[in-house]
Short mmCIF file of C-alpha atoms in Angstrom, two decimals:
data_model
loop_
_atom_site.label_atom_id
_atom_site.label_comp_id
_atom_site.label_asym_id
_atom_site.label_seq_id
_atom_site.Cartn_x
_atom_site.Cartn_y
_atom_site.Cartn_z
CA MET A 1 52.18 15.24 138.65
CA SER A 2 50.37 17.94 137.06
CA VAL A 3 51.55 20.58 134.41
CA VAL A 4 50.27 24.29 134.54
CA THR A 5 50.14 25.28 131.16
CA VAL A 6 50.62 29.00 130.18
CA GLN A 7 48.96 30.82 127.42
CA LEU A 8 50.47 34.01 126.16
CA GLY A 9 49.21 36.38 123.23
CA GLN A 10 47.11 35.33 120.46
CA CYS A 11 48.91 32.40 119.30
CA GLY A 12 50.02 30.87 122.63
CA ASN A 13 46.02 31.18 123.35
CA GLN A 14 45.20 29.91 120.60
CA VAL A 15 47.58 27.23 120.61
CA GLY A 16 47.26 26.19 124.36
CA GLN A 17 43.21 25.68 123.62
CA GLU A 18 43.68 23.54 120.65
CA LEU A 19 46.35 21.65 123.07
CA PHE A 20 43.97 20.98 125.59
CA ASP A 21 41.01 19.90 123.08
CA VAL A 22 43.37 17.18 121.56
CA ILE A 23 44.23 15.91 125.02
CA CYS A 24 40.49 15.52 126.28
CA SER A 25 39.15 14.02 123.07
CA ASP A 26 42.14 11.40 123.39
CA ALA A 27 41.55 10.98 126.37
CA ARG A 28 38.10 10.44 126.52
CA ASP A 29 37.92 8.36 123.84
CA VAL A 30 40.33 5.30 125.00
CA HIS A 31 39.03 3.18 126.69
CA ARG A 32 41.93 2.35 128.61
CA LYS A 33 40.53 3.96 132.34
CA THR A 34 44.58 4.20 133.23
CA TYR A 35 45.54 6.41 130.44
CA SER A 36 42.40 8.42 130.69
CA THR A 37 43.53 8.57 134.55
CA VAL A 38 46.02 9.93 134.20
CA SER A 39 46.49 12.09 131.26
CA CYS A 40 43.14 13.59 133.01
CA GLU A 41 45.00 14.15 135.98
CA ARG A 42 48.03 15.95 134.19
CA PHE A 43 46.55 18.42 132.17
CA PHE A 44 43.03 19.12 133.86
CA ARG A 45 41.54 18.94 137.67
CA GLU A 46 38.24 18.00 138.47
CA THR A 47 35.26 20.45 139.65
CA THR A 48 33.08 19.67 142.64
CA GLN A 49 29.87 19.37 139.47
CA GLY A 50 32.08 16.45 138.05
CA ASP A 51 33.42 19.14 134.91
CA LEU A 52 37.09 19.39 133.11
CA GLU A 53 39.42 21.74 134.12
CA ALA A 54 42.23 23.09 132.10
CA ARG A 55 45.64 23.60 134.19
CA ALA A 56 46.30 26.62 132.50
CA VAL A 57 46.60 30.46 132.68
CA LEU A 58 45.21 32.77 129.67
CA ILE A 59 47.48 36.26 129.56
CA ASP A 60 47.05 38.47 126.81
CA MET A 61 47.52 42.43 126.74
CA GLU A 62 43.61 42.75 124.49
CA PRO A 63 40.89 40.15 125.82
CA LYS A 64 39.07 39.11 122.49
CA VAL A 65 41.77 35.78 121.92
CA ILE A 66 41.14 34.82 125.73
CA ASN A 67 36.82 35.11 125.65
CA HIS A 68 36.74 33.30 122.48
CA SER A 69 39.19 30.20 123.63
CA MET A 70 37.29 29.76 126.78
CA SER A 71 33.75 30.49 124.93
CA LYS A 72 35.41 27.31 122.17
CA ALA A 73 36.22 25.51 125.46
CA ALA A 74 33.26 25.77 126.38
CA LYS A 75 31.15 24.99 123.94
CA SER A 76 32.56 21.40 123.30
CA GLY A 77 31.16 20.65 126.36
CA ARG A 78 34.00 17.82 127.32
CA TRP A 79 36.16 20.50 129.46
CA ARG A 80 36.41 24.41 129.99
CA TYR A 81 38.99 27.11 131.35
CA GLY A 82 38.05 27.89 135.00
CA GLU A 83 36.40 31.16 135.62
CA THR A 84 39.34 33.35 136.76
CA SER A 85 42.44 31.65 135.38
CA HIS A 86 42.58 34.54 132.44
CA PHE A 87 44.02 38.06 132.88
CA SER A 88 43.37 40.28 130.27
CA GLN A 89 43.77 43.92 129.53
CA LYS A 90 42.12 46.46 126.81
CA GLN A 91 45.39 47.81 124.68
CA GLY A 92 47.87 45.38 123.01
CA SER A 93 52.16 45.23 123.08
CA GLY A 94 52.13 46.86 119.57
CA ASN A 95 54.89 44.18 118.17
CA ASN A 96 56.61 45.67 119.98
CA TRP A 97 58.86 42.90 122.72
CA ALA A 98 60.14 45.93 124.91
CA ASN A 99 56.72 47.56 125.60
CA GLY A 100 55.54 43.74 126.37
CA TYR A 101 58.72 43.11 128.42
CA CYS A 102 59.51 46.36 129.43
CA VAL A 103 55.98 47.45 130.32
CA HIS A 104 53.33 45.69 130.28
CA GLY A 105 55.14 42.54 131.96
CA PRO A 106 56.01 44.06 135.33
CA ARG A 107 53.23 46.75 135.29
CA HIS A 108 50.55 43.68 135.79
CA ARG A 109 53.10 41.33 137.54
CA ASP A 110 51.46 40.69 140.74
CA ALA A 111 48.20 39.87 138.92
CA VAL A 112 49.86 37.69 136.69
CA GLU A 113 52.04 35.85 139.81
CA GLU A 114 48.17 35.64 141.77
CA LEU A 115 46.64 33.80 138.97
CA MET A 116 49.92 31.35 138.84
CA ARG A 117 50.21 30.87 142.42
CA ARG A 118 46.14 29.73 142.56
CA GLU A 119 46.62 27.40 139.47
CA VAL A 120 49.80 25.59 141.55
CA GLU A 121 47.68 25.36 144.55
CA HIS A 122 45.50 23.19 143.18
CA CYS A 123 47.89 20.63 141.72
CA ASP A 124 48.95 17.79 144.51
CA MET A 125 52.15 17.60 142.98
CA LEU A 126 53.44 20.19 140.22
CA ALA A 127 55.48 18.32 137.81
CA GLY A 128 56.69 22.10 135.83
CA PHE A 129 54.94 24.93 133.36
CA ILE A 130 54.64 24.73 129.97
CA PRO A 131 54.16 28.99 128.41
CA ILE A 132 53.19 28.80 124.69
CA MET A 133 54.02 31.83 122.91
CA SER A 134 55.15 32.76 119.63
CA VAL A 135 58.51 34.69 119.03
CA ALA A 136 57.29 37.47 116.21
CA GLY A 137 54.70 39.57 118.14
CA GLY A 138 54.98 41.98 121.27
CA THR A 139 52.92 40.31 124.03
CA GLY A 140 53.67 36.16 123.38
CA SER A 141 56.97 37.29 123.10
CA GLY A 142 57.48 40.12 125.76
CA VAL A 143 55.38 39.63 128.07
CA GLY A 144 56.37 35.54 127.63
CA THR A 145 59.49 35.97 128.48
CA PHE A 146 58.75 38.07 131.53
CA VAL A 147 56.23 35.45 133.12
CA THR A 148 58.64 32.87 132.47
CA GLN A 149 61.30 35.04 134.49
CA CYS A 150 58.47 35.22 137.22
CA LEU A 151 58.08 31.75 137.09
CA ARG A 152 61.96 30.66 137.43
CA ASP A 153 61.87 33.64 140.42
CA ALA A 154 59.32 32.22 142.32
CA TYR A 155 59.49 28.08 141.26
CA PRO A 156 63.43 27.72 140.96
CA SER A 157 63.11 24.62 141.46
CA SER A 158 60.21 23.96 138.75
CA PHE A 159 60.90 23.10 135.17
CA VAL A 160 59.84 25.00 132.87
CA LEU A 161 59.42 23.86 129.20
CA ASN A 162 59.01 26.96 126.49
CA HIS A 163 56.99 26.71 123.66
CA LEU A 164 57.60 28.71 120.97
CA THR A 165 55.94 29.31 117.66
CA TRP A 166 58.50 30.26 114.89
CA PRO A 167 57.38 33.06 112.38
CA TYR A 168 57.28 32.40 108.53
CA GLY A 169 60.44 33.41 106.55
CA THR A 170 58.25 35.60 104.55
CA GLY A 171 57.65 38.03 107.16
CA GLU A 172 54.58 38.79 109.55
CA VAL A 173 56.00 41.64 111.31
CA ILE A 174 58.62 43.81 110.07
CA VAL A 175 60.30 43.68 113.01
CA GLN A 176 59.64 39.76 114.04
CA ASN A 177 63.63 39.21 113.52
CA TYR A 178 64.24 41.84 116.60
CA ASN A 179 61.50 40.62 118.42
CA SER A 180 62.87 36.85 118.06
CA VAL A 181 66.62 37.71 119.02
CA LEU A 182 65.36 39.31 122.27
CA THR A 183 62.93 35.96 122.75
CA LEU A 184 65.28 33.33 122.62
CA ALA A 185 68.55 35.37 123.79
CA HIS A 186 66.81 36.13 127.24
CA LEU A 187 64.69 32.58 127.64
CA TYR A 188 68.12 30.38 126.37
CA GLN A 189 68.89 31.96 129.88
CA LEU A 190 65.59 31.43 131.96
CA SER A 191 64.31 27.54 129.93
CA ASP A 192 64.97 23.94 131.05
CA ALA A 193 64.58 23.75 127.22
CA ILE A 194 63.17 25.21 124.01
CA LEU A 195 60.84 23.19 122.04
CA VAL A 196 59.54 25.12 118.29
CA HIS A 197 57.34 24.96 115.95
CA GLU A 198 58.32 26.92 112.56
CA ASN A 199 54.85 27.85 110.43
CA ASP A 200 56.13 27.87 107.41
CA ILE A 201 57.03 23.61 107.97
CA VAL A 202 53.71 23.16 109.35
CA HIS A 203 51.60 25.38 106.74
CA LYS A 204 53.90 22.78 104.26
CA ILE A 205 52.06 19.87 106.56
CA CYS A 206 48.77 21.24 106.24
CA SER A 207 48.78 21.40 102.53
CA GLN A 208 51.03 18.77 101.12
CA LEU A 209 49.79 15.89 103.89
CA LEU A 210 46.73 17.24 105.40
CA LYS A 211 45.38 18.85 101.83
CA ILE A 212 44.05 21.71 103.08
CA LYS A 213 43.58 24.31 100.49
CA GLN A 214 42.55 26.95 102.22
CA ILE A 215 44.70 27.13 105.10
CA SER A 216 43.83 29.25 108.65
CA PHE A 217 45.49 29.66 111.97
CA SER A 218 43.18 27.11 112.96
CA ASP A 219 44.30 24.28 111.05
CA ILE A 220 48.57 25.36 111.70
CA ASN A 221 47.02 25.16 115.72
CA ARG A 222 46.17 21.86 115.27
CA VAL A 223 48.57 20.26 113.39
CA ILE A 224 50.65 21.78 116.52
CA ALA A 225 48.54 20.35 118.70
CA HIS A 226 48.46 16.89 118.01
CA GLN A 227 52.37 16.98 117.57
CA LEU A 228 52.38 18.85 121.49
CA GLY A 229 49.88 15.94 122.61
CA GLY A 230 52.22 13.41 120.69
CA VAL A 231 54.88 14.04 123.40
CA LEU A 232 53.07 14.71 126.58
CA GLN A 233 50.23 12.36 126.69
CA PRO A 234 51.03 9.24 128.70
CA THR A 235 53.46 6.76 127.65
CA LEU A 236 55.73 3.68 129.02
CA THR A 237 59.16 5.06 130.32
CA PRO A 238 62.40 3.24 131.66
CA ALA A 239 62.14 5.01 134.71
CA SER A 240 58.28 4.10 135.09
CA CYS A 241 58.61 0.44 135.97
CA GLY A 242 55.50 -0.38 133.67
CA ALA A 243 53.24 2.13 135.54
CA TYR A 244 52.37 5.57 133.12
CA SER A 245 54.92 8.19 133.71
CA ARG A 246 53.72 10.42 136.29
CA HIS A 247 56.64 13.63 135.54
CA PRO A 248 56.55 13.94 131.97
CA ILE A 249 58.44 17.22 132.12
CA GLY A 250 61.36 15.99 134.36
CA GLU A 251 61.96 12.31 132.08
CA LEU A 252 62.15 14.65 129.02
CA MET A 253 64.34 17.33 130.63
CA SER A 254 66.08 14.09 131.20
CA ALA A 255 66.34 12.32 127.92
CA LEU A 256 67.60 16.21 125.78
CA ALA A 257 68.42 18.56 127.64
CA CYS A 258 71.64 17.24 129.53
CA HIS A 259 73.68 20.38 128.39
CA PRO A 260 72.43 23.77 129.20
CA GLU A 261 74.61 25.20 126.13
CA TYR A 262 72.22 23.18 124.19
CA LYS A 263 68.11 23.70 124.87
CA LEU A 264 66.56 23.67 121.41
CA LEU A 265 64.45 21.16 120.68
CA SER A 266 62.56 20.12 117.42
CA VAL A 267 59.25 17.31 116.81
CA CYS A 268 57.81 15.70 113.59
CA THR A 269 55.71 12.95 113.71
CA ILE A 270 54.40 10.55 111.31
CA PRO A 271 51.98 9.83 109.62
CA GLN A 272 49.96 12.93 109.55
CA MET A 273 47.43 12.28 106.84
CA ALA A 274 43.91 14.23 106.22
CA SER A 275 41.51 12.05 108.70
CA SER A 276 39.37 11.15 105.70
CA SER A 277 42.33 9.19 104.58
CA ILE A 278 42.76 7.39 108.10
CA PRO A 279 40.74 4.79 107.84
CA PHE A 280 41.93 3.36 104.33
CA SER A 281 45.75 3.37 105.18
CA THR A 282 47.51 0.88 107.05
CA PHE A 283 50.56 1.40 108.83
CA SER A 284 53.93 -0.70 109.59
CA TRP A 285 56.50 -0.42 112.03
CA PRO A 286 59.52 -0.66 110.21
CA ALA A 287 58.27 1.37 107.38
CA LEU A 288 57.24 3.90 109.66
CA LEU A 289 60.21 3.93 111.25
CA LYS A 290 62.70 4.09 107.76
CA HIS A 291 61.04 7.16 107.45
CA LEU A 292 61.57 8.92 110.11
CA ARG A 293 65.01 7.74 110.94
CA GLN A 294 65.51 9.13 107.41
CA MET A 295 63.51 12.27 108.29
CA LEU A 296 66.33 13.45 110.63
CA ILE A 297 69.23 12.79 109.58
CA SER A 298 68.27 14.74 106.27
CA ASN A 299 66.40 17.38 108.52
CA SER A 300 63.70 17.07 106.74
CA LYS A 301 60.84 17.65 109.48
CA MET A 302 58.06 16.11 107.17
CA GLU A 303 57.05 13.13 105.40
CA GLY A 304 56.24 14.51 102.39
CA GLY A 305 59.79 15.74 100.58
CA ILE A 306 62.29 13.27 102.30
CA ASP A 307 66.23 14.06 101.14
CA TRP A 308 66.89 9.67 100.68
CA GLN A 309 70.19 10.93 99.29
CA VAL A 310 71.71 12.13 103.01
CA CYS A 311 73.26 9.36 105.14
CA PRO A 312 75.67 9.25 107.83
CA PRO A 313 79.31 10.25 107.19
CA PRO A 314 81.89 7.46 107.61
CA ALA A 315 83.92 7.99 110.56
CA SER A 316 87.05 9.79 109.31
CA ALA A 317 85.32 11.79 107.74
CA GLY A 318 84.44 16.15 108.99
CA ARG A 319 80.59 17.26 109.47
CA SER A 320 79.01 20.04 107.77
CA ARG A 321 77.41 23.48 109.83
CA SER A 322 73.89 22.10 108.79
CA LEU A 323 73.49 25.17 107.41
CA SER A 324 72.74 24.61 104.17
CA ALA A 325 69.71 22.23 102.27
CA GLY A 326 71.39 18.70 102.26
CA SER A 327 73.97 17.96 104.46
CA PHE A 328 73.88 15.48 107.90
CA ASN A 329 71.50 16.97 110.84
CA THR A 330 74.05 15.72 113.78
CA SER A 331 71.50 14.98 116.92
CA LEU A 332 73.05 15.52 120.85
CA ALA A 333 69.77 13.59 121.80
CA ASN A 334 67.14 12.04 120.33
CA LEU A 335 63.50 11.05 122.65
CA LEU A 336 61.64 8.63 120.08
CA ILE A 337 58.13 7.84 121.62
CA LEU A 338 55.51 5.20 120.27
CA ARG A 339 52.01 4.66 120.26
CA GLY A 340 49.83 2.23 119.01
CA LYS A 341 48.84 -1.52 117.83
CA ASP A 342 52.38 -4.34 118.23
CA VAL A 343 54.23 -1.20 119.81
CA TYR A 344 56.41 -3.93 121.95
CA SER A 345 57.56 -5.55 118.65
CA ALA A 346 58.83 -2.62 116.31
CA GLU A 347 62.26 -2.32 116.10
CA THR A 348 64.15 1.07 117.22
CA GLY A 349 67.66 -0.31 116.31
CA GLY A 350 68.06 1.91 113.03
CA PHE A 351 67.63 5.58 116.24
CA GLU A 352 71.33 3.28 117.83
CA ASP A 353 73.04 3.72 114.97
CA SER A 354 76.80 5.87 116.93
CA ALA A 355 76.67 7.45 114.05
CA ILE A 356 73.49 10.17 113.90
CA TYR A 357 75.21 11.01 117.30
CA THR A 358 77.51 13.66 118.42
CA SER A 359 80.60 11.80 119.54
CA TRP A 360 80.94 12.52 123.40
CA LEU A 361 77.48 10.76 123.65
CA PRO A 362 77.42 7.19 123.69
CA PRO A 363 73.90 6.58 121.99
CA ASP A 364 72.30 3.98 124.49
CA GLU A 365 72.56 8.01 126.54
CA ALA A 366 71.71 9.87 123.59
CA LEU A 367 68.73 7.96 122.60
CA SER A 368 65.40 7.36 124.39
CA LEU A 369 62.70 5.02 123.97
CA TRP A 370 58.96 5.61 124.90
CA LYS A 371 56.05 3.60 124.16
CA SER A 372 52.34 3.59 124.66
CA PRO A 373 49.99 0.59 123.20
CA VAL A 374 47.42 2.78 123.60
CA PRO A 375 46.47 4.92 119.66
CA PHE A 376 47.07 8.31 119.52
CA ASN A 377 44.63 10.66 118.42
CA LYS A 378 42.67 8.19 115.90
CA TYR A 379 46.51 6.74 114.15
CA GLU A 380 46.81 2.95 114.67
CA LYS A 381 50.07 3.55 114.92
CA SER A 382 52.20 6.92 115.62
CA ALA A 383 55.53 7.68 116.37
CA THR A 384 57.09 11.72 117.52
CA LEU A 385 60.56 12.28 117.64
CA VAL A 386 61.62 15.05 120.07
CA SER A 387 65.21 15.76 119.29
CA ASN A 388 67.91 17.95 120.36
CA SER A 389 70.17 18.34 117.04
CA GLN A 390 71.33 21.05 114.14
CA ALA A 391 67.55 20.84 113.08
CA LEU A 392 67.12 24.44 113.96
CA LEU A 393 70.18 25.95 113.21
CA ARG A 394 69.65 26.82 109.67
CA PRO A 395 66.03 28.93 111.01
CA LEU A 396 67.99 30.13 113.30
CA ASP A 397 71.26 31.76 111.63
CA ASP A 398 68.73 33.11 109.02
CA MET A 399 66.87 35.09 111.96
CA VAL A 400 70.02 36.36 113.60
CA ARG A 401 71.77 37.53 109.97
CA LYS A 402 68.54 39.32 109.18
CA ALA A 403 67.99 40.97 112.39
CA TRP A 404 71.49 42.19 112.31
CA ASN A 405 71.44 43.76 108.87
CA MET A 406 67.96 45.62 110.09
CA PHE A 407 70.13 46.62 113.53
CA ALA A 408 73.49 47.77 111.96
CA SER A 409 71.03 50.28 109.40
CA ARG A 410 69.52 51.28 113.20
CA ALA A 411 66.02 50.45 111.37
CA TYR A 412 63.12 51.14 113.94
CA ILE A 413 65.60 50.62 116.75
CA HIS A 414 64.33 54.01 118.55
CA GLN A 415 61.27 52.55 119.21
CA TYR A 416 62.85 49.47 121.45
CA VAL A 417 64.96 52.11 123.52
CA LYS A 418 62.00 54.47 124.01
CA TYR A 419 60.66 51.31 126.06
CA GLY A 420 63.67 50.56 127.88
CA ILE A 421 66.18 48.22 125.73
CA SER A 422 69.28 50.02 124.45
CA GLU A 423 71.57 49.13 121.64
CA GLU A 424 73.34 46.94 124.46
CA ASP A 425 70.22 45.10 125.46
CA PHE A 426 70.74 44.02 121.26
CA LEU A 427 74.56 43.23 121.59
CA ASP A 428 74.15 40.94 124.66
CA SER A 429 71.20 39.23 122.86
CA PHE A 430 73.36 39.05 119.55
CA THR A 431 76.38 37.28 121.06
CA SER A 432 74.53 34.88 122.90
CA LEU A 433 72.66 33.42 120.04
CA GLU A 434 75.79 33.69 117.85
CA GLN A 435 77.49 31.54 120.58
CA VAL A 436 74.46 29.29 120.61
CA ILE A 437 74.67 28.83 116.69
CA SER A 438 78.22 27.89 117.03
CA SER A 439 77.74 25.74 119.97
CA TYR A 440 75.49 23.93 117.57
CA SER A 441 77.06 23.71 114.00
CA GLU A 442 80.39 22.22 116.59
CA LEU A 443 78.70 19.14 117.44
CA GLN A 444 80.58 16.44 115.77
#
């Protein structure tokens, strides 16, 4: 089954291009024909000339980033984008969610939907859509939300997994918290699940684990693409009966998105290190899984700086809201993906501990395990954990609080009102996200 990726705005197009690069490199480097075939069929289609074309639609309100992404893909010599799979205009959305959602989106709906329809028709079987976007700006967040709504309307039975890049906490755009609130509140009603990467965390991975001195957005995007590839590349699942899974999005939803009130997914991967260090490093499954489990329960999100003092509370004790550092991170569901050498000997019992999970879901239902004996992206052994837990509770609460403080003084509200977003729309969005915060806070 095929996955159609929808790249939206500057961030979405850059992350998408890096993701296809990772997937294509991984599939081509592997000498296992079945794995490579499933990977390529999932994300690419083969042209009559034998070239690989990405199953993707590129959308931006300015042409520069799309042109760069298409050129970079073509120069790789391994894959490219379709010549007619993109849409751009000459004027951006000015970092205004309302401009993207209320103006650019509706104005170009027919053209965008036609691109989607053509891409879907290239699929023998459609597994679903992955819109990739930022929540901070105008096109990625505003147009991205509108396009997600179009996908839900046009393909109501298909899965939609939104990938969001969370802005730096110190701020890239003055109104980024407004844009984030409006994006998340709307996507929560439209998407089946929302997978989030935080720029602050990825930046630390680049600095502390990859030892990059001058970190660029390309470095950030490559880390995100590596982690996404670890989730989306072929695996053997309990439902796949010994063959590589053909429905990655559907099985991911089944594993993690079991309740409509809980849709926020975080991801972490271990190990991550500078490529020059990989040949000189050895990895063991007990050590990798011990570190990954502690990253989960302490909400550390990266291997460096794990808080080893955090442990599951006694069964009789209450659990904290997980809004402060050092508190226990309660999970609703986890998906553990293991790749590489001796993968079938890995002991995963630490992730089956009932103390990790909410009391109303048995651990055997809350934990899903996918495996592949094929090493991923040059790592002999690697583990990726996708978690529906309280991991995003603190950044979500911070974002809503900052946006509310601005809204209370009516700062910049007129910039949204003039494009059709009213104060009542803001209040509805705040109410929706406060409910999400409340639901995750009460996991126990």
